[in-house]
Structure formats: structure tokens, C-alpha cells
Coordinates of C-alpha atoms in Angstrom, one line a residue:
Chain L
M98 CA -8.4 15.2 9.1
Q99 CA -12.2 15.1 9.8
A100 CA -12.9 17.2 6.6
R101 CA -10.8 14.7 4.6
A102 CA -12.6 11.8 6.1
F103 CA -16.0 13.4 5.3
R104 CA -14.9 14.1 1.7
E105 CA -13.9 10.4 1.5
F106 CA -17.3 9.4 2.9
L107 CA -19.1 11.6 0.3
G108 CA -17.1 9.9 -2.4
Y109 CA -18.3 6.5 -1.3
L110 CA -21.8 7.8 -0.9
S111 CA -22.0 9.2 -4.4
T112 CA -20.4 6.1 -5.8
S113 CA -22.9 3.9 -4.1
V114 CA -25.8 6.1 -5.2
G115 CA -24.5 6.4 -8.7
M116 CA -24.1 2.6 -9.1
A117 CA -27.8 2.1 -8.3
L118 CA -29.1 5.0 -10.4
A119 CA -30.3 3.5 -13.7
C120 CA -32.8 4.2 -16.4
S121 CA -34.5 0.9 -15.9
A122 CA -35.3 1.9 -12.3
Y123 CA -37.7 4.5 -13.7
L124 CA -39.3 1.7 -15.7
M125 CA -39.6 -0.4 -12.6
V126 CA -41.3 2.4 -10.8
S127 CA -44.1 2.4 -13.4
E128 CA -44.3 -1.5 -13.1
L129 CA -44.6 -1.3 -9.3
H130 CA -47.3 1.3 -9.7
A131 CA -49.4 -1.3 -11.5
S132 CA -49.2 -3.7 -8.4
A133 CA -49.5 -1.1 -5.6
S134 CA -51.0 2.0 -7.2
G135 CA -51.2 4.9 -4.8
Y136 CA -48.9 3.2 -2.2
T137 CA -45.9 2.5 -4.3
Y138 CA -43.8 5.0 -2.2
L139 CA -44.5 2.8 0.9
V140 CA -43.3 -0.3 -1.0
V141 CA -40.2 1.5 -2.1
L142 CA -39.4 2.6 1.5
L143 CA -40.0 -0.9 2.7
A144 CA -37.6 -2.3 0.1
A145 CA -35.0 0.4 1.1
A146 CA -35.3 -0.7 4.7
V147 CA -34.8 -4.4 3.7
C148 CA -31.7 -3.3 1.7
S149 CA -30.4 -1.3 4.6
V150 CA -30.3 -4.4 6.8
L151 CA -28.5 -6.1 3.9
A152 CA -26.1 -3.1 3.5
L153 CA -25.1 -3.3 7.1
S154 CA -24.3 -7.0 6.8
I155 CA -22.3 -6.3 3.6
G156 CA -20.5 -3.5 5.5
E157 CA -19.5 -6.1 8.2
L158 CA -18.3 -8.5 5.5
A159 CA -16.3 -5.7 3.8
S160 CA -14.6 -4.9 7.1
M161 CA -13.6 -8.6 7.4
F162 CA -12.2 -8.7 3.9
P163 CA -11.1 -5.1 3.1
S164 CA -10.5 -4.3 -0.6
A165 CA -11.7 -7.8 -1.7
P166 CA -14.1 -8.1 -4.7
G167 CA -17.4 -8.4 -2.7
V168 CA -19.6 -11.2 -4.1
R169 CA -16.8 -13.7 -4.9
T170 CA -14.9 -13.3 -1.6
Y171 CA -17.7 -12.9 0.9
V172 CA -20.0 -15.6 -0.3
R173 CA -17.2 -18.0 -0.7
A174 CA -16.0 -17.4 2.9
G175 CA -19.5 -17.9 4.2
L176 CA -21.2 -20.4 1.9
G177 CA -18.5 -22.1 -0.1
D178 CA -17.1 -22.0 -3.6
A179 CA -20.1 -23.3 -5.5
V180 CA -22.6 -20.8 -4.0
S181 CA -20.0 -18.0 -4.5
L182 CA -19.5 -18.9 -8.1
F183 CA -23.3 -19.1 -8.6
C184 CA -23.7 -15.6 -7.2
T185 CA -20.7 -14.2 -9.1
F186 CA -21.9 -15.6 -12.4
G187 CA -25.4 -14.4 -11.4
V188 CA -24.1 -10.8 -11.1
L189 CA -22.4 -11.1 -14.6
M190 CA -25.7 -12.5 -16.0
V191 CA -27.6 -9.6 -14.4
V192 CA -25.2 -7.1 -16.1
L193 CA -26.2 -8.7 -19.5
L194 CA -29.9 -8.7 -18.9
F195 CA -29.8 -5.4 -17.3
A196 CA -28.1 -3.8 -20.3
G197 CA -31.1 -4.8 -22.5
V198 CA -33.5 -3.3 -20.1
E199 CA -31.5 -0.1 -19.7
C200 CA -31.4 0.3 -23.5
H201 CA -35.1 -0.2 -23.7
A202 CA -35.7 2.4 -20.9
L203 CA -33.4 4.9 -22.7
L204 CA -35.2 4.4 -26.0
L205 CA -38.5 5.0 -24.3
A206 CA -37.2 8.2 -22.8
L207 CA -35.8 9.3 -26.2
R208 CA -38.9 8.2 -28.2
P209 CA -40.2 11.7 -28.9
W210 CA -36.9 12.5 -30.7
V211 CA -35.6 9.2 -31.9
D212 CA -37.6 7.1 -34.4
E213 CA -37.9 3.3 -33.9
R214 CA -35.9 2.8 -37.1
F215 CA -32.8 4.1 -35.4
D216 CA -33.1 1.9 -32.2
L217 CA -30.4 -0.6 -33.4
W218 CA -28.0 2.3 -34.2
V219 CA -28.6 4.0 -30.9
V220 CA -28.0 0.8 -28.9
S221 CA -24.9 -0.1 -30.9
A222 CA -23.5 3.4 -30.5
V223 CA -24.0 3.3 -26.7
V224 CA -22.5 -0.1 -26.3
L225 CA -19.6 0.6 -28.6
T226 CA -18.8 3.9 -26.9
I227 CA -18.7 2.4 -23.4
T228 CA -16.7 -0.6 -24.7
I229 CA -14.1 1.7 -26.3
V230 CA -13.9 3.9 -23.2
N231 CA -13.1 0.8 -21.1
L232 CA -10.7 -0.7 -23.7
I233 CA -8.7 2.5 -23.6
G234 CA -8.9 2.5 -19.9
L235 CA -10.4 6.0 -19.5
E236 CA -11.9 6.6 -16.1
L237 CA -14.4 9.4 -15.2
P238 CA -12.8 11.7 -12.6
Q239 CA -14.4 11.3 -9.2
L240 CA -15.5 14.9 -9.0
L241 CA -17.4 14.5 -12.3
Q242 CA -19.0 11.3 -11.0
V243 CA -20.2 13.2 -7.9
L244 CA -21.6 16.0 -10.0
F245 CA -23.4 13.6 -12.3
T246 CA -25.0 11.9 -9.3
I247 CA -26.0 15.2 -7.7
A248 CA -27.5 16.4 -11.0
I249 CA -29.6 13.2 -11.5
V250 CA -30.8 13.0 -7.8
G251 CA -31.5 16.8 -7.7
C252 CA -33.4 16.9 -11.0
L253 CA -35.5 13.8 -10.3
G254 CA -36.1 14.7 -6.7
S255 CA -37.1 18.3 -7.3
A256 CA -39.4 17.5 -10.2
S257 CA -41.1 14.8 -8.1
L258 CA -41.3 17.0 -5.0
L259 CA -42.9 19.8 -7.0
L260 CA -45.6 17.5 -8.4
V261 CA -46.3 16.0 -5.0
I262 CA -46.7 19.4 -3.4
H263 CA -48.9 20.9 -6.1
S264 CA -51.1 18.0 -7.0
P265 CA -53.6 16.4 -4.7
A266 CA -53.0 12.7 -3.9
P267 CA -55.4 10.4 -5.7
S268 CA -57.7 8.4 -3.5
E269 CA -57.0 4.7 -4.3
A270 CA -57.8 1.5 -2.4
P271 CA -54.7 0.2 -0.7
P272 CA -53.1 -2.8 -2.4
T273 CA -53.7 -6.3 -1.1
M274 CA -51.0 -7.8 1.1
L275 CA -50.2 -10.2 -1.8
N276 CA -49.7 -7.4 -4.3
A277 CA -47.7 -5.3 -1.8
S278 CA -45.3 -8.3 -1.1
L279 CA -45.1 -9.0 -4.8
A280 CA -44.0 -5.4 -5.3
V281 CA -41.3 -5.5 -2.6
G282 CA -39.1 -7.9 -4.7
G283 CA -39.4 -5.5 -7.6
A284 CA -38.6 -2.5 -5.5
I285 CA -35.4 -4.1 -4.3
F286 CA -34.3 -4.0 -8.0
L287 CA -34.3 -0.2 -7.7
F288 CA -31.4 -0.4 -5.3
T289 CA -29.2 -3.0 -6.9
G290 CA -25.6 -2.1 -7.3
F291 CA -25.2 0.0 -4.1
E292 CA -22.8 -2.6 -2.7
W293 CA -20.3 -2.3 -5.5
V294 CA -18.6 0.4 -3.4
T295 CA -17.1 -2.2 -1.0
A296 CA -14.1 -2.9 -3.1
L297 CA -13.1 0.8 -3.4
G298 CA -12.0 1.6 0.1
R299 CA -8.7 3.6 0.1
S300 CA -7.2 2.1 3.3
P301 CA -8.1 -0.3 6.1
K302 CA -9.4 2.6 8.1
S303 CA -12.0 3.2 5.4
Y304 CA -13.7 0.0 6.4
V305 CA -14.2 0.9 10.0
A306 CA -17.1 3.2 9.3
R307 CA -16.9 5.2 6.0
V308 CA -17.5 2.4 3.5
P309 CA -20.0 0.4 5.7
W310 CA -22.1 3.5 6.5
S311 CA -22.0 4.9 3.0
M312 CA -24.3 2.1 1.8
P313 CA -27.2 2.7 4.2
A314 CA -26.8 6.4 3.6
A315 CA -27.0 5.8 -0.1
L316 CA -30.1 3.7 0.4
L317 CA -31.6 6.6 2.4
V318 CA -31.0 9.0 -0.5
L319 CA -32.2 6.6 -3.1
G320 CA -35.2 5.5 -1.0
L321 CA -36.3 9.1 -0.6
M322 CA -35.8 9.9 -4.2
Y323 CA -37.6 6.9 -5.6
S324 CA -40.4 7.2 -3.1
L325 CA -40.9 10.8 -4.1
L326 CA -40.8 9.7 -7.8
S327 CA -43.4 7.0 -7.0
A328 CA -45.6 9.4 -5.1
A329 CA -45.4 11.9 -8.0
F330 CA -46.1 9.1 -10.5
D331 CA -49.3 8.3 -8.5
R332 CA -50.5 11.7 -9.7
V333 CA -49.7 11.0 -13.3
D334 CA -50.8 7.4 -13.8
V335 CA -53.9 7.1 -11.6
G336 CA -55.0 3.5 -11.3
G337 CA -51.8 2.0 -12.5
T338 CA -52.7 1.9 -16.2
R339 CA -49.1 1.6 -17.3
A340 CA -49.9 4.3 -19.9
N341 CA -46.6 6.0 -19.2
P342 CA -43.8 3.4 -18.9
A343 CA -41.1 6.0 -18.5
A344 CA -42.1 7.4 -15.1
Q345 CA -39.4 10.1 -15.0
M346 CA -40.4 11.5 -18.4
A347 CA -44.1 11.7 -17.4
V348 CA -43.3 13.5 -14.2
A349 CA -40.9 16.0 -15.8
Q350 CA -43.4 16.7 -18.7
L351 CA -46.1 17.5 -16.2
V352 CA -44.0 19.8 -14.0
W353 CA -41.8 21.6 -16.4
G354 CA -43.4 21.0 -19.8
A355 CA -41.5 20.2 -23.0
A356 CA -38.3 21.8 -21.7
G357 CA -38.5 19.6 -18.6
A358 CA -38.9 16.5 -20.8
K359 CA -35.8 17.4 -22.7
V360 CA -33.8 17.9 -19.5
M361 CA -35.1 14.5 -18.1
A362 CA -34.1 12.8 -21.4
G363 CA -30.6 14.2 -20.8
I364 CA -30.7 12.9 -17.3
S365 CA -31.8 9.5 -18.6
V366 CA -28.8 9.4 -21.0
L367 CA -26.5 10.4 -18.1
S368 CA -28.0 7.6 -15.9
L369 CA -27.6 5.1 -18.6
F370 CA -24.0 6.0 -19.3
T371 CA -22.9 6.0 -15.7
T372 CA -24.7 2.7 -15.0
F373 CA -23.6 1.1 -18.2
N374 CA -20.0 2.2 -17.7
A375 CA -19.9 1.1 -14.1
G376 CA -21.5 -2.2 -15.1
T377 CA -19.1 -2.9 -17.9
M378 CA -16.1 -1.9 -15.8
G379 CA -17.2 -4.0 -12.8
A380 CA -18.2 -7.0 -14.9
S381 CA -14.9 -6.9 -16.9
R382 CA -12.9 -6.8 -13.6
L383 CA -14.9 -9.8 -12.4
V384 CA -14.3 -11.7 -15.6
Y385 CA -10.6 -10.9 -15.4
A386 CA -10.4 -12.1 -11.8
L387 CA -12.3 -15.3 -12.6
A388 CA -10.0 -15.9 -15.6
R389 CA -7.0 -15.4 -13.3
E390 CA -8.5 -18.0 -11.0
S391 CA -8.9 -20.3 -14.0
K392 CA -12.6 -20.3 -13.6
L393 CA -13.0 -18.7 -17.0
P394 CA -11.0 -19.3 -20.2
A395 CA -7.5 -17.7 -20.6
W396 CA -8.7 -14.9 -23.0
G397 CA -10.3 -13.3 -20.0
K398 CA -6.9 -12.4 -18.6
I399 CA -5.5 -10.6 -21.7
V400 CA -4.2 -7.2 -20.5
S401 CA -3.1 -4.3 -22.7
T402 CA 0.5 -3.6 -21.9
R403 CA 0.0 0.0 -22.9
S404 CA -3.0 1.0 -20.8
G405 CA -3.1 -1.9 -18.3
S406 CA -6.8 -2.5 -19.2
P407 CA -8.1 -6.1 -19.1
I408 CA -8.9 -5.9 -22.8
G409 CA -9.9 -9.5 -23.2
A410 CA -12.5 -9.2 -20.5
V411 CA -13.8 -5.8 -21.6
A412 CA -14.2 -7.0 -25.2
F413 CA -16.0 -10.1 -24.0
V414 CA -18.4 -8.1 -21.8
G415 CA -18.9 -5.5 -24.5
L416 CA -19.8 -8.1 -27.1
S417 CA -22.0 -10.1 -24.8
V418 CA -23.8 -6.9 -23.7
W419 CA -24.4 -5.9 -27.3
V420 CA -25.8 -9.3 -28.3
A421 CA -28.0 -9.4 -25.1
C422 CA -29.3 -6.0 -26.0
L423 CA -30.2 -6.9 -29.5
V424 CA -31.8 -10.2 -28.5
I425 CA -33.8 -8.6 -25.7
L426 CA -35.0 -5.7 -27.8
A427 CA -35.7 -7.7 -30.9
G428 CA -37.7 -10.3 -28.9
H429 CA -39.4 -7.7 -26.7
F430 CA -38.2 -9.5 -23.6
E431 CA -37.5 -6.2 -21.8
R432 CA -40.1 -6.7 -19.0
A433 CA -39.4 -10.4 -18.6
A434 CA -35.6 -9.6 -18.4
M435 CA -36.2 -6.9 -15.8
L436 CA -38.3 -9.3 -13.6
A437 CA -35.7 -12.0 -14.1
C438 CA -32.9 -9.5 -13.1
A439 CA -34.8 -8.5 -10.0
A440 CA -35.4 -12.2 -9.0
L441 CA -31.8 -13.1 -9.6
Y442 CA -30.5 -10.2 -7.6
C443 CA -32.7 -11.2 -4.7
L444 CA -30.9 -14.6 -4.7
V445 CA -27.5 -12.9 -4.8
Y446 CA -28.5 -10.6 -1.9
C447 CA -29.7 -13.7 -0.1
G448 CA -26.2 -15.1 -0.6
F449 CA -24.6 -12.0 1.0
L450 CA -26.9 -12.1 4.0
L451 CA -26.6 -15.8 4.7
A452 CA -22.8 -15.5 4.3
A453 CA -22.7 -12.8 7.0
V454 CA -25.0 -14.8 9.3
R455 CA -23.0 -18.0 8.8
L456 CA -19.6 -16.3 9.4
R457 CA -20.9 -14.9 12.7
R458 CA -21.5 -18.4 13.8
K459 CA -18.7 -20.2 12.0
S460 CA -15.9 -17.7 12.5
P461 CA -16.7 -15.4 15.4
E462 CA -12.9 -14.9 16.0
L463 CA -12.4 -13.2 12.6
K464 CA -11.6 -9.5 13.1
R465 CA -14.5 -7.2 12.2
S466 CA -13.7 -3.5 12.3
F467 CA -17.4 -2.9 11.7
R468 CA -20.3 -5.0 13.1
S469 CA -23.9 -4.8 11.8
P470 CA -26.1 -3.5 14.7
V471 CA -29.0 -5.6 13.3
P472 CA -29.6 -8.8 15.3
V473 CA -28.5 -12.0 13.6
A474 CA -32.0 -13.4 13.8
V475 CA -33.4 -10.5 11.8
Q476 CA -30.6 -10.8 9.2
A477 CA -31.4 -14.5 8.9
V478 CA -35.1 -13.9 8.5
I479 CA -34.6 -11.3 5.8
G480 CA -32.0 -13.5 4.1
G481 CA -34.5 -16.3 4.1
A482 CA -37.3 -14.1 2.8
L483 CA -35.3 -12.7 -0.1
P484 CA -35.6 -15.8 -2.4
F485 CA -39.4 -15.6 -1.9
F486 CA -39.5 -11.9 -2.8
G487 CA -37.5 -12.9 -5.9
L488 CA -39.8 -15.7 -6.9
A489 CA -42.8 -13.4 -6.2
V490 CA -41.5 -10.7 -8.5
L491 CA -41.5 -13.2 -11.4
V492 CA -45.2 -13.5 -11.2
S493 CA -46.0 -9.9 -10.3
E494 CA -46.8 -8.6 -13.7
P495 CA -50.0 -9.9 -15.3
G496 CA -49.3 -11.2 -18.8
Q497 CA -45.5 -11.5 -18.2
E498 CA -45.5 -14.4 -15.7
R499 CA -44.8 -17.1 -18.3
A500 CA -42.0 -15.2 -20.1
A501 CA -40.4 -14.1 -16.8
V502 CA -40.4 -17.6 -15.3
Q503 CA -39.1 -19.2 -18.5
L504 CA -36.3 -16.7 -18.8
F505 CA -35.4 -17.1 -15.1
V506 CA -35.3 -20.9 -15.4
I507 CA -33.1 -20.7 -18.5
V508 CA -30.8 -18.2 -16.7
V509 CA -30.5 -20.4 -13.6
A510 CA -29.8 -23.5 -15.7
V511 CA -27.0 -21.6 -17.5
L512 CA -25.6 -20.5 -14.2
V513 CA -25.7 -24.0 -12.7
A514 CA -23.9 -25.3 -15.8
A515 CA -21.3 -22.6 -15.6
V516 CA -20.7 -23.4 -11.9
W517 CA -20.5 -27.1 -12.7
R518 CA -17.9 -26.4 -15.3
A519 CA -15.9 -24.0 -13.2
L520 CA -15.7 -26.2 -10.1
P521 CA -12.4 -28.0 -9.5
Q522 CA -14.1 -31.3 -8.9
R523 CA -16.9 -31.3 -11.5
G524 CA -20.1 -32.9 -10.2
A525 CA -19.5 -31.7 -6.6
D526 CA -22.6 -31.0 -4.6
L527 CA -23.5 -27.4 -5.4
S528 CA -24.7 -26.8 -1.9
A529 CA -21.4 -27.9 -0.4
A530 CA -19.5 -25.3 1.5
P531 CA -15.8 -26.1 1.6
A532 CA -14.4 -24.9 4.9
A533 CA -11.0 -24.3 3.4
A534 CA -12.0 -21.0 2.0
A535 CA -12.7 -19.5 5.4
E536 CA -9.8 -21.3 6.9
G537 CA -7.4 -19.5 4.6
K538 CA -8.7 -16.1 5.8
R539 CA -7.9 -16.4 9.4
G540 CA -4.5 -14.8 9.0
S541 CA -5.8 -11.9 6.9
A542 CA -7.7 -9.6 9.3
Chain I
M198 CA 17.9 -7.5 4.9
N199 CA 15.2 -10.0 5.9
D200 CA 13.4 -12.5 3.7
L201 CA 10.6 -10.2 2.7
H202 CA 12.9 -7.3 1.9
R203 CA 15.1 -9.7 -0.1
C204 CA 12.2 -11.0 -2.1
L205 CA 10.9 -7.5 -2.8
A206 CA 14.4 -6.5 -4.0
T207 CA 14.5 -9.5 -6.3
F208 CA 11.0 -8.7 -7.6
Q209 CA 12.2 -5.1 -8.3
E210 CA 15.3 -6.4 -10.2
D211 CA 13.2 -9.0 -12.2
A212 CA 10.6 -6.4 -13.1
N213 CA 13.1 -3.8 -14.2
A214 CA 14.9 -6.3 -16.4
H215 CA 11.7 -7.3 -18.1
P216 CA 11.0 -5.2 -21.2
R217 CA 7.2 -5.9 -21.2
V218 CA 6.9 -4.9 -17.5
R219 CA 8.8 -1.7 -18.3
S220 CA 6.4 -1.0 -21.1
L221 CA 3.5 -1.7 -18.8
I222 CA 4.6 0.7 -16.2
K223 CA 5.8 3.4 -18.5
G224 CA 4.2 6.7 -17.6
W225 CA 2.6 5.2 -14.5
D226 CA 4.0 7.0 -11.5
R227 CA 2.8 5.7 -8.2
T228 CA 4.0 5.3 -4.6
A229 CA 3.5 1.9 -3.2
S230 CA 3.8 0.4 0.2
V231 CA 4.0 -3.3 1.2
V232 CA 2.8 -3.9 4.8
A233 CA 3.3 -7.2 6.6
L234 CA 0.3 -7.5 8.9
D235 CA 1.9 -10.0 11.3
T236 CA 5.2 -8.3 11.8
D237 CA 4.2 -4.6 11.2
E238 CA 7.1 -4.3 8.7
V239 CA 6.6 -1.7 6.0
F240 CA 8.5 -1.3 2.7
R241 CA 8.1 1.5 0.2
F242 CA 9.0 1.9 -3.5
R243 CA 7.9 3.9 -6.5
F244 CA 6.9 3.1 -10.0
E245 CA 8.7 6.0 -11.8
K246 CA 9.8 6.6 -15.3
G247 CA 9.1 3.1 -16.4
V248 CA 11.1 1.4 -13.6
I249 CA 10.6 0.4 -10.0
T250 CA 12.8 2.3 -7.6
D251 CA 14.8 0.7 -4.7
V252 CA 12.7 -0.9 -2.0
V253 CA 13.3 0.8 1.3
P254 CA 12.1 -0.2 4.8
D255 CA 9.9 2.4 6.4
T256 CA 7.4 2.9 9.2
L257 CA 3.6 3.2 8.9
G258 CA 2.4 6.7 10.0
E259 CA -1.1 7.6 11.2
D260 CA -1.9 9.5 8.0
D261 CA -0.3 7.2 5.5
D262 CA -2.2 7.4 2.2
D263 CA -0.1 5.7 -0.4
E264 CA -1.6 5.4 -3.8
I265 CA -1.1 1.7 -3.7
S266 CA -0.9 -0.3 -0.5
I267 CA -0.4 -4.1 -0.5
R268 CA -1.0 -5.9 2.8
G269 CA -0.9 -9.5 4.0
T270 CA 1.1 -11.8 6.2
V271 CA 4.8 -12.2 5.6
Q272 CA 4.1 -15.6 4.2
I273 CA 1.5 -14.4 1.7
L274 CA 3.5 -11.4 0.6
T275 CA 6.7 -13.5 0.1
D276 CA 4.7 -16.1 -1.9
V277 CA 3.1 -13.4 -4.0
F278 CA 6.2 -11.4 -4.7
T279 CA 8.2 -14.6 -5.7
G280 CA 5.5 -15.8 -8.0
R281 CA 4.7 -18.9 -5.9
Q282 CA 1.1 -17.7 -5.4
N283 CA -1.3 -16.2 -7.9
P284 CA -2.0 -12.7 -6.4
A285 CA -5.5 -12.6 -8.0
T286 CA -6.4 -15.8 -6.1
A287 CA -4.9 -14.5 -2.9
H288 CA -6.9 -11.2 -3.3
L289 CA -10.1 -13.0 -4.1
S290 CA -9.7 -15.2 -1.0
G291 CA -9.2 -12.1 1.1
T292 CA -5.7 -13.1 2.3
L293 CA -4.0 -10.3 0.2
Q294 CA -5.4 -6.8 0.6
V295 CA -4.7 -4.3 -2.2
F296 CA -5.8 -0.7 -1.7
A297 CA -5.6 1.1 -5.0
S298 CA -7.9 2.2 -7.7
E299 CA -9.4 -0.6 -9.7
K300 CA -7.3 0.3 -12.7
D301 CA -4.1 0.3 -10.6
Q302 CA -5.1 -3.1 -9.2
V303 CA -5.3 -4.6 -12.6
K304 CA -2.0 -3.0 -13.6
L305 CA -0.3 -4.5 -10.5
D306 CA -1.7 -7.9 -11.3
A307 CA -0.7 -7.5 -14.9
I308 CA 2.9 -7.1 -13.8
T309 CA 2.9 -10.4 -12.0
L310 CA 1.1 -12.0 -15.0
V311 CA 3.8 -10.8 -17.3
L312 CA 6.5 -11.9 -15.0
W313 CA 5.2 -15.3 -14.0
G314 CA 2.3 -16.1 -16.3

């Protein structure tokens, strides 16, 4: 029984790690390096600690609403329909922006072998493949997912560790407090997606400990891996010159030479496919669920009677992702999109944390099979700080502030319009928190 | 036969009589349990060879690990299995718990979508 439970826990752990592993994270490591050169690994560990507090709160929410689709359910119960819709549409928007950044990061990794002329074809092929896989309803076997995750973490971790052991640390002045705090918001971006595991629990018992603890455990693995990569990158890009935007490629090249670079390119492709596939699958399920709620048009709920796949939602997500990739790559908005994604996700995470804090006060009687050991005051302080981390990350990269802020403002405006349209009483106060959502849940736990 | 059992049996008959539902569940063999959280009643059935087998009352064991488990209060389950309540809305609000793979969850929802729109 214990072995079975442990295997189940490992499944959640690898899913949580795998959801957060992305090509664009390597790009972010090199961006962070420009703000906190020589100390990026500390910033990464600090961000992992912040996310761990968040993970425990999300674990508590998951234990209250087992099997529910996280962001929509938890935030609605705690903060109301409007905020929940804002966060849910925000996650969908992140998937679109993120796709463009992912493709850019992949193209950087493949640049030695793929000429710029073929970029459009590579991106189109990737998006088309993932869309077709999801339209058909193919799913990667869990064992293969676990093996992919182990391969990516093992390869990146070992290359970084070897470089850290064999190269002396450069002596650099510590970053200013301002630069370090600007970097934390960006570092949170490295871990985004870890919480998608909450909807995958196999039974109510999974939510007592396995699902909730799999997230902090995943953050520990990711935190160690990214801090090692950051420390290794300190040895490659001394002074934060941004000469090597693809951090993973630079590290592998230095440790293992040309062969290592090829292996790392393969790892990058693997990272992209797993993240892209998970993003498309998760986003299409959200679109489908929102369409079933009549929050999105009816085409979102078209289902294939043969495969049972939500083909309307998958086609919509695939097409939107493709357009977003082309616009972002053609306009060279990759960095601005990455910063906007990081800022937006800080807002979404703020929604999770504040929902957990509010439900502790508002509905203490709701059954929780897992309780976050972090004091509510600490959760509230971190929840309150997250929007500031998000806004700080927008202005963290010299030369990109204007584009990042503009993009963020446009995205928020689109989200507010989408929420306004989806609300039952249009024009309702967006900050309103209908109590009915939580009332309806009292019988569920 | 109590109310919940009766409504599950009606659901089974309606689904088996619907050609699009039969097409949807063709080749999809799964064991499902329906658990009433407020009365501890358990019912089991299978999706097998393109039909839903008879719904039988059962008990919940310690190591039950059905491929699909649907849980909620009797009221919610009755409303969902008679088409009075949208299962997607109930699931999103947290009142209906569905333990299954994401693909199976969509398939289950698709059955209700085909039956009741």
C-alpha cells in the first residue's frame, strides 16, 4: 500500500516538475543574470521559497475542492466570480504569450542548426503537431512523462553541477536590493505551472497529503536545478552581458563541447513539447469548461464523438497559439511577452493566496483534509507582495520597460473586457465577491 | 430502489438508447462509481462494449480505486444525472467531484452534453 502511495506521489511530483519545465525558463535565467549577476542562484532560491508558501496554500485549497479545476474554482470560492474569471482568462492569456516566448527560446537553442529563414516553418510545425495530437486525443503515457522529466532535470542538473565544481566562482559585487527584488518576480516565472497538478488527484485520499506535498517537493527539485543552472551560468556570462541568451546551451557547450550542445538542444525540444502539450491540453480544457458554463461561445464545447476530445477548444487554442507565436516573433516582442507573462502570473498567484487567506476567515468550517502550516499572516503578506513583484518585473530589463508595460496594459485591458462580457450582470463591480459561490460549496467537502 | 438508484438507472437507459452516446463510448471500457457523500451510498456500473451496464448498489472499500469516481451529495448527483444541473458548472463550483483522467472527465461531460445539450 505504501509503495503504491509513493508511486502515486512520484507521479504527481514529476507532473508538477514537468509542467514548470520550459525552454523559456532558460531564457529567463539569462535575463535574471543581468539584474543579479553572481547572485542569481540566491534570487532563484528566494523565489522558490515564495512559491512554496503559495504551493502549500494551493494544496489546502485543493483539499477543500478535490478534483476541481484549480484557478476557476478556488479563486471564485474565495474572491468571487469576477476575480476568478480575471485569473482564469489570465492563465489562458499567459498560455498564448508563453507560446511565443517558448518558440523563441527553442529557435535560439536550435540556431546553430536551423537558419532564420526556416523559423516560421519550425514554429508552424511545432504548433500543428501539438494541435493534431490534442485533436486526436493522444496522451503521453505517464511513465514516459516521468522519464522525460528525469532526463531533462538530470541533464541540466549534471551539466550545471559539473561546471560549478570545476570552475571558480567569479567575484562580483552583490546586486542592490532594488535589483534583487526586481529579479524575484522574474524568478517566480521559472516555477509557473507547478500548480496544474491539483486537478489530477486519483481519489479524495490523494488530497490529504500526496497532491499538496508534491508541489513543494517539485519546487525543491526545480529550485535546486535552476539555482545550479544560474550558478553555472555565472561562470559563463560574467558581468551579466546577455551575450548568451540560451543559458542551457552555453552551459552544455562549455561542459561537454559540441556533443553536449546537441544533447541540450534535444532536451530543449523535449522541454518545449512537454510544456506546449501540457499548456494546449490544460488551456483547451479550461476553454471547454468555460464554454460549458456559457462564459465563452458555444463552439468551445464541441466534442468529437469518436475520441471525446474537446475539438472546438483545441482548435481555438491551437489557432490562437499559432497567431500569437507569429505576432510575437515577427514583432520581436519575446522579451516583453516574457516579462508580461511573469507579471500576469504574479497576479494570478496573488489570487490563489488571497483566496486561501479569505476562505480561512470566511469559511473556517469547510472541511480541509490538508492545512498549510504557514501562518495566515505570512500568506497574506506574500499574497500582498506578489502584485508588486509582478509590476517590478515589468521594469526589470533595461530597454524593455516601455514595451513590457505597454503589452501588460493591453493584456489587462483585454482581460477586463473579457470578464465584463462574461459576467452575468454586465457592468458589475469587478472587485465584488459574490458570497453565493462559497455558499454552494458547503455541502461538498 | 431509492431515488438516486432510480435516476442512475434511467440515465443508463437513456444513454444506451442514444446512438450518439453509444458512438461516444464505443471502445471506452471503464469502471465507474457514484458516491453519495451525505448518505455514503455507492453505486457501480461499467462502460463496456459501447453500452452502460446495469447500475448496482455497492459498498466503498478501503482500497477502492475505480477508474472513474463521481462524488457529491444525493441532491447534486440526482440533479446532474437527470440533466437538471450542468455537470460542468457543478464541477467548477466544487460541488461535484470527478476523479478520472482529464480525457475521461471530458468524455463523461460529453455524454451529458449529447443527452441534454
